[in-house]
Amino acid sequence: MTDKAALLIIDMLNRFDFEDARPLVQAAHAAADAVERLREEARAADVPVIYVNDNYGQWQATPEQLIEELAGDNPQGGEIAKRLAPGSATISSSSPSFQAFTQRTCPPSYRGSACRG
C-alpha cells in the first residue's frame, strides 16, 4: 500500500426520506454497486477506506449505531446503509455539512493513514 492512497466514501449513507427522493434512491443503488466493488478492492489491497457522512445529529453515535438508525424502519435508504456499512477496519468521520473537509484537522485515528493534519 502506498501511504498516500485511500478510498473516501462520502455521503452515501442517507435516509432518503425527503420529497422527490425516489430518482435519487435509484441512482444511489447503482452507485452503491460500484462503491461496494471499490471498497472490497481497496480492502484487498490494504488501502484505507474512510467514510465521511452526516450523522443526523447523533454526535455520540458509533458507525454501527448510525447504520442501525438508517437501516431501521427505512425502506428508502436502509438497504444501501446495510450494504455500505463501514466495517471494523474502516475509519469513519461524522460531521454536519462540509465541515469534514473545511473545518477540521485529521483526528488521531487518521494519523499514519492517507490523511495528513
C-alpha atoms as one frame of an Amber mdcrd trajectory, in Angstrom:
protein
   0.000   0.000   0.000   1.168   3.485  -0.719   0.805   5.783   2.260  -0.860
   8.403   0.052  -3.788   6.303  -1.165  -7.215   5.987   0.425 -10.769   5.368
  -0.693 -13.155   8.085   0.503 -16.833   7.164   0.664 -18.656  10.437   1.026
 -22.319  10.880   1.977 -23.505   7.505   0.708 -25.360   6.717   3.935 -28.683
   8.519   3.820 -32.312   8.055   4.887 -33.594   9.279   1.521 -36.774  10.282
   3.331 -37.310  13.617   1.631 -39.728  14.683  -1.064 -38.735  13.574  -4.579
 -36.095  11.138  -3.266 -37.178   8.230  -5.481 -34.989   9.091  -8.529 -32.012
   9.681  -6.253 -32.568   6.341  -4.492 -32.480   4.555  -7.842 -29.214   6.265
  -8.753 -27.806   5.602  -5.277 -28.443   1.869  -5.666 -26.445   1.863  -8.895
 -23.671   3.889  -7.257 -23.677   1.529  -4.256 -22.803  -1.370  -6.582 -19.680
   0.473  -7.725 -18.807   1.645  -4.207 -19.069  -1.920  -2.877 -16.671  -3.158
  -5.559 -14.209  -0.329  -4.925 -14.387  -0.867  -1.163 -13.614  -4.578  -1.495
 -10.734  -3.877  -3.887  -9.336  -1.255  -1.503  -9.539  -3.609   1.457  -7.878
  -6.399  -0.527  -5.039  -4.010  -1.418  -4.727  -2.805   2.210  -5.827   0.711
   1.204  -7.627   2.626   3.977 -11.362   3.103   3.496 -12.604   6.352   5.003
 -16.285   7.194   5.370 -17.323  10.827   5.718 -21.012  11.212   6.379 -23.613
  13.329   8.108 -24.527  11.733  11.416 -28.034  13.223  11.513 -27.484  14.888
  14.878 -26.335  11.731  16.660 -22.989  13.152  17.734 -22.142  10.336  20.142
 -23.290   7.525  17.839 -20.849   4.891  16.659 -20.843   3.984  12.959 -22.755
   0.822  13.886 -25.428   2.841  15.695 -25.768   5.187  12.723 -26.248   2.241
  10.364 -28.822   0.757  12.724 -30.715   4.054  12.747 -30.568   4.435   8.967
 -31.479   0.818   8.305 -34.316   0.747  10.847 -37.831   1.250   9.540 -36.482
   2.869   6.395 -37.355   1.327   3.041 -35.628   4.100   1.085 -32.084   4.182
   2.436 -31.981   1.142   4.698 -30.776  -1.353   2.127 -27.992   0.945   0.929
 -26.936   1.648   4.523 -26.689  -2.081   5.233 -24.761  -2.795   2.033 -22.269
   0.004   2.568 -21.931  -0.226   6.335 -18.389   0.541   7.486 -16.551  -2.499
   8.747 -14.317  -2.718  11.781 -11.217  -1.919   9.722 -12.715   1.322   8.451
 -12.106   4.912   9.518 -15.329   6.890   9.925 -15.888  10.593  10.337 -19.269
  12.136  11.017 -19.870  15.811  10.625 -22.535  18.261   9.538 -22.447  19.707
   6.050 -18.965  20.125   4.568 -17.129  20.507   7.870 -15.306  17.237   7.372
 -13.337  19.000   4.645 -13.197  22.620   5.717 -13.161  22.825   9.493 -11.124
  20.017  10.948  -7.709  18.564  11.060  -7.148  14.845  10.884  -8.246  13.055
  14.050  -5.626  10.925  15.802  -7.134   7.740  14.305  -6.195   9.040  10.837
  -2.524   9.639  11.638  -0.296   7.428   9.565  -3.047   6.912   7.015  -3.697
   8.883   3.870  -4.826  11.876   5.908  -2.295  14.488   6.926  -3.263  17.090
   9.521
